[in-house]
Amino acid sequence: MDILEKLFSFMLPEQATGTASIIDQIFYAIIGLSALVTILFFLVVVWFVIRYRRRREGEKTGTITESHKLEIVWTVIPTIVFVAIALWGWSAYRTLEHPPADAYPIRVVGKQWAWVFSYTLDGKEIQTLGQLNVPINRPIVLEMTSLDVLHSFSVPAFRVKKDVVPGLKTQVWFTSNKLGSFQTYCTEFCGTAHSKMLATVNVMPEQQFERWLRDEAAASTTASPSVLGARLYEFKGCKSCHTLTGVDDVGPSFKGLVGKRREFEEGAPVEAADENYIRRSILDPKSQIVKGFKPKMNSFVGQMTDEEIHQITQFIKSLH
Amino acid sequence: MEVESNYLNHEKGLKSWLCSVDHKRIGILYFIAVMTFFLVGGLFGLLVRLELLTPTRLFMSSDLYNKAMTLHGSVMIFMVIIPGIPAVLGNFVLPLMIGAKDVAFPRLNLLSWYFLMFGATLAVLAIVLGGVDTGWTFYTPYSIRSMEAVTVILFGAFIMGFSSILTGLNFIVTIHQLRAPGMTMMHMPLFGWALYAAAIIQIIATPVLAITLLLLIAERLFGVGIFDASIGGDPILFQHFFWFYSHPAVYIMILPAMGIISEVVSTFSRKTIFGYKAIAFSSVAISAISFFVWGHHLFVSGQSELAGAIFSILTVLVGVPTAIKLFNWVATMYQGSIKLDTPMLYAIAFIGLFLIGGLTGLFLASMATDVQLHDTYFVVAHFHYTMVGGVVMGMFSGMFYWMPKITGKMYNELWGRVSAVLAFLGFNVTFIPQFIMGSQGMPRRYHLYDPKFHAYHLTSTIGSWILGLGIVIAMIVLIKSFKKGSVAPVNPWGGTTLEWTTPSPPPHDNFAQIPTVTSRPYEYN
């Protein structure tokens, strides 16, 4: 096993959890077996092709047509080896699937195209966008769901992956034993910016994590509506399509939006974009597609409160 | 010199082709269609690889990339490798091989071709209407909300399904009813067994896809709440339905290719196939087990652990009959008289690449390792090793093998061999790096990627050009042999099956007199 690990460890990412090696052991075993079988097949085929190459037309060939013994051997041995691999994989999966009872819960919401992580402290909700902060050496369970289409949460260094499904709660757990930042990917195709739906897991010492959480909780109570709107701009995923630079992307830029004349693909134009226009754009975006854009945005009915719509509107108004 | 009457000069004019009920002419119609689709699908594939030359945007927007990726998959799966071997070579060769004048239902056979063309027209319409960006798997709920053209391409795939069902039905009845006198099932060439096993899947599994696609269309148009969680549906139900067809479907693709390998390895080794019964029954075993493995696509989808475990064990079991075939092919070469002509080169490429495709399937069948590898480039590479390394290599092996019979002329052997070597090398350069970056976590269907994967993507893209060149050369060599080449004898390879007893190209009625079979196939000495 050690030799296999030396030979093939270049194929796998670093291990940042204690459970990663459980998966890697199976990986090395199968790759060792595969390499052995492939080399044997290769040698035998090359040997036969050279040894039994056609020297002249009409030469006599062997007359063996079957061998029950051989058929049994190469039926039974693969069956045993293959089933053993499946059972090994299952038993490892059992260990990886069930989180310890004391695992620290973090809620994860996937949406096109952002990850939002929520923590609870003293009844207050703390949210981060694209940054999953976790303490080292503590079991963490992620309780995940999606607001729109399928996503999948994957951290290669942790060897975890699970689909994030609208209308369903799925979970993954891990205990990271390494400080540092690790890349996460969305691994279920989710549309235009699928490959930009990334996040980072920051593994930090326990005390640093606790301090960060307390500071965040304190900061979230004192901000103005437009500052909270700026947070929503990121957390609700507006950022994926609407820039703050004045340059249009998938959707119109937010900069200088208020007061602008808006012409639509269908229907009468709006002379100057106002709060009502923004509200309609959030709740029923397809009713007023601005000329030159595609109907890409889904309605945020049920996803944003009136309070939040007010905050984001204040934020957009502040962008001249 | 007077040219003998054959199926090619039997009648003249476009109408005589488009309305022909001759299985050989319909085979040619399929050949033209499938090769055209192959060029289109291949072009999309090369564009995808080209865009991935750099980690950032090269020449496509993300939306365009997603469309190219979707069309590469959809065209290749539904329009090239599903119809490829059965509809082109199966149509042409099966009746000749079993000593029949035609398939059991010649008109239905023509109708199958028109279904494929109608479906393909809808696919083209979908592209004209703006393209489709769902991936070839059409996973819900994304496919419910995505652009309008999705409905059109779904309906196209629905229609093409009928082409597949009817071809399968035709072959099953043909094999049962039209074998030459004396040819028992155990005397039938193994390509026949392979087509038979694939046909069982075609007629049982394809209707499930048809229903699923209709439900998805209904969901898109009327919001009935089957797959969309926001109106009470279940998005994972779609995955069960979809893979109930689409996993057996990979065996619709690979079984006929395996049948070709059995023929080619035996002929070019001048040796009786080793373990005829084992190969024949393993085809049927693959076909049967393939219906019960679909859940291995859902190990990380939220499927229950027990379901996962059952599917994992069933999945590795489907590897057993596959392994049996590989062992028997290699054993056939033992003490043979081996000649490395183009069909044999492609067949050996098949054995090597499909072996790797099968072994890498073990990583994905084992639940624990699948967690790491699911939806990464490892899966992409595994799938291409089985579908290109397997099906496409098998298809070219068969096309070069039977082309002298089809055209009556010998293709250019040197360039045929060059194409096989280029395709084999290019294929490995393209897909070996994908195994490595996939294991490291590189997700599939990514337009932009982490620069740490750049070296692998770069190598893969360069490989795709070599592979593309090999395949283009193969196509040119094959197509040229319709026009030019030395006259093909009745039996250029020394084959023992019945298609090698009738002139090349065969007469309209296949055989002047229906042959009587008295012995097993593959008797050489």
mmCIF file of C-alpha atoms in Angstrom, chain B residues 242-358:
data_model
loop_
_atom_site.group_PDB
_atom_site.id
_atom_site.type_symbol
_atom_site.label_atom_id
_atom_site.label_comp_id
_atom_site.label_asym_id
_atom_site.label_seq_id
_atom_site.Cartn_x
_atom_site.Cartn_y
_atom_site.Cartn_z
ATOM 1 C CA PHE B 242 -33.433 9.343 -16.982
ATOM 2 C CA TRP B 243 -30.790 6.846 -15.897
ATOM 3 C CA PHE B 244 -33.199 3.930 -16.009
ATOM 4 C CA TYR B 245 -32.854 4.425 -19.743
ATOM 5 C CA SER B 246 -29.530 6.111 -20.071
ATOM 6 C CA HIS B 247 -27.450 3.612 -18.194
ATOM 7 C CA PRO B 248 -28.717 0.593 -20.142
ATOM 8 C CA ALA B 249 -28.313 2.853 -23.183
ATOM 9 C CA VAL B 250 -24.538 2.775 -22.848
ATOM 10 C CA TYR B 251 -24.858 -0.969 -23.385
ATOM 11 C CA ILE B 252 -27.018 -0.343 -26.472
ATOM 12 C CA MET B 253 -23.909 1.459 -27.674
ATOM 13 C CA ILE B 254 -21.183 -0.887 -26.475
ATOM 14 C CA LEU B 255 -22.700 -4.348 -27.059
ATOM 15 C CA PRO B 256 -22.735 -4.075 -30.877
ATOM 16 C CA ALA B 257 -19.150 -2.781 -30.734
ATOM 17 C CA MET B 258 -18.211 -5.837 -28.687
ATOM 18 C CA GLY B 259 -19.872 -7.976 -31.342
ATOM 19 C CA ILE B 260 -17.651 -6.424 -34.000
ATOM 20 C CA ILE B 261 -14.545 -7.139 -31.929
ATOM 21 C CA SER B 262 -15.529 -10.813 -31.690
ATOM 22 C CA GLU B 263 -15.769 -11.017 -35.497
ATOM 23 C CA VAL B 264 -12.615 -9.047 -36.242
ATOM 24 C CA VAL B 265 -10.345 -10.695 -33.661
ATOM 25 C CA SER B 266 -11.349 -14.142 -34.881
ATOM 26 C CA THR B 267 -10.965 -13.310 -38.589
ATOM 27 C CA PHE B 268 -7.613 -11.531 -38.281
ATOM 28 C CA SER B 269 -6.228 -14.264 -36.024
ATOM 29 C CA ARG B 270 -7.572 -16.933 -38.424
ATOM 30 C CA LYS B 271 -8.737 -18.753 -35.386
ATOM 31 C CA THR B 272 -11.990 -20.046 -33.995
ATOM 32 C CA ILE B 273 -13.342 -17.595 -31.454
ATOM 33 C CA PHE B 274 -12.409 -18.734 -27.963
ATOM 34 C CA GLY B 275 -15.410 -19.390 -25.699
ATOM 35 C CA TYR B 276 -18.246 -18.792 -28.171
ATOM 36 C CA LYS B 277 -20.901 -19.610 -25.586
ATOM 37 C CA ALA B 278 -19.252 -17.467 -22.910
ATOM 38 C CA ILE B 279 -19.171 -14.468 -25.261
ATOM 39 C CA ALA B 280 -22.734 -14.994 -26.487
ATOM 40 C CA PHE B 281 -24.228 -15.429 -23.019
ATOM 41 C CA SER B 282 -22.164 -12.621 -21.511
ATOM 42 C CA SER B 283 -23.849 -10.268 -24.022
ATOM 43 C CA VAL B 284 -27.248 -11.311 -22.739
ATOM 44 C CA ALA B 285 -26.006 -11.119 -19.132
ATOM 45 C CA ILE B 286 -24.767 -7.556 -19.665
ATOM 46 C CA SER B 287 -28.100 -6.657 -21.186
ATOM 47 C CA ALA B 288 -30.011 -8.126 -18.213
ATOM 48 C CA ILE B 289 -27.844 -6.687 -15.422
ATOM 49 C CA SER B 290 -27.672 -3.281 -17.110
ATOM 50 C CA PHE B 291 -31.282 -2.581 -16.118
ATOM 51 C CA PHE B 292 -30.435 -2.663 -12.421
ATOM 52 C CA VAL B 293 -27.432 -0.402 -12.104
ATOM 53 C CA TRP B 294 -28.805 3.071 -12.825
ATOM 54 C CA GLY B 295 -28.602 4.197 -9.192
ATOM 55 C CA HIS B 296 -24.814 4.447 -9.331
ATOM 56 C CA HIS B 297 -25.364 7.829 -10.958
ATOM 57 C CA LEU B 298 -27.028 8.997 -7.739
ATOM 58 C CA PHE B 299 -24.526 8.116 -4.992
ATOM 59 C CA VAL B 300 -24.117 11.779 -4.001
ATOM 60 C CA SER B 301 -27.583 12.975 -5.022
ATOM 61 C CA GLY B 302 -29.223 12.359 -1.686
ATOM 62 C CA GLN B 303 -30.223 8.761 -2.518
ATOM 63 C CA SER B 304 -30.426 6.481 0.554
ATOM 64 C CA GLU B 305 -27.321 4.652 1.670
ATOM 65 C CA LEU B 306 -28.935 1.225 1.299
ATOM 66 C CA ALA B 307 -30.055 1.937 -2.255
ATOM 67 C CA GLY B 308 -26.543 3.137 -2.976
ATOM 68 C CA ALA B 309 -25.009 -0.068 -1.608
ATOM 69 C CA ILE B 310 -27.302 -2.317 -3.662
ATOM 70 C CA PHE B 311 -26.609 -0.364 -6.845
ATOM 71 C CA SER B 312 -22.888 -0.423 -6.100
ATOM 72 C CA ILE B 313 -22.793 -4.236 -5.895
ATOM 73 C CA LEU B 314 -24.984 -4.683 -8.982
ATOM 74 C CA THR B 315 -22.775 -2.255 -10.852
ATOM 75 C CA VAL B 316 -19.556 -4.172 -10.240
ATOM 76 C CA LEU B 317 -21.353 -7.350 -11.311
ATOM 77 C CA VAL B 318 -21.941 -5.917 -14.782
ATOM 78 C CA GLY B 319 -18.157 -5.763 -15.021
ATOM 79 C CA VAL B 320 -17.896 -9.555 -14.797
ATOM 80 C CA PRO B 321 -19.391 -10.471 -18.204
ATOM 81 C CA THR B 322 -17.374 -7.597 -19.650
ATOM 82 C CA ALA B 323 -14.174 -9.055 -18.208
ATOM 83 C CA ILE B 324 -15.137 -12.482 -19.595
ATOM 84 C CA LYS B 325 -15.292 -11.025 -23.094
ATOM 85 C CA LEU B 326 -11.907 -9.345 -22.786
ATOM 86 C CA PHE B 327 -10.276 -12.583 -21.611
ATOM 87 C CA ASN B 328 -11.866 -14.579 -24.429
ATOM 88 C CA TRP B 329 -10.746 -12.148 -27.135
ATOM 89 C CA VAL B 330 -7.163 -12.271 -25.979
ATOM 90 C CA ALA B 331 -7.349 -16.080 -25.695
ATOM 91 C CA THR B 332 -8.589 -16.164 -29.313
ATOM 92 C CA MET B 333 -5.318 -14.572 -30.445
ATOM 93 C CA TYR B 334 -3.314 -17.380 -28.796
ATOM 94 C CA GLN B 335 -1.763 -19.664 -31.464
ATOM 95 C CA GLY B 336 -3.435 -17.593 -34.178
ATOM 96 C CA SER B 337 -2.137 -16.199 -37.436
ATOM 97 C CA ILE B 338 -2.411 -12.521 -36.643
ATOM 98 C CA LYS B 339 -2.406 -9.783 -39.268
ATOM 99 C CA LEU B 340 -2.531 -6.146 -38.197
ATOM 100 C CA ASP B 341 -4.750 -4.710 -40.910
ATOM 101 C CA THR B 342 -6.771 -1.595 -40.077
ATOM 102 C CA PRO B 343 -9.808 -3.429 -38.612
ATOM 103 C CA MET B 344 -7.528 -5.444 -36.308
ATOM 104 C CA LEU B 345 -5.608 -2.333 -35.246
ATOM 105 C CA TYR B 346 -8.872 -0.674 -34.247
ATOM 106 C CA ALA B 347 -9.948 -3.877 -32.499
ATOM 107 C CA ILE B 348 -6.738 -4.013 -30.460
ATOM 108 C CA ALA B 349 -7.145 -0.321 -29.643
ATOM 109 C CA PHE B 350 -10.651 -1.211 -28.456
ATOM 110 C CA ILE B 351 -9.366 -3.988 -26.176
ATOM 111 C CA GLY B 352 -6.758 -1.743 -24.559
ATOM 112 C CA LEU B 353 -8.937 1.346 -24.182
ATOM 113 C CA PHE B 354 -12.079 -0.457 -23.142
ATOM 114 C CA LEU B 355 -10.076 -2.344 -20.517
ATOM 115 C CA ILE B 356 -9.037 0.996 -19.017
ATOM 116 C CA GLY B 357 -12.600 2.278 -19.369
ATOM 117 C CA GLY B 358 -13.878 -0.749 -17.474
#
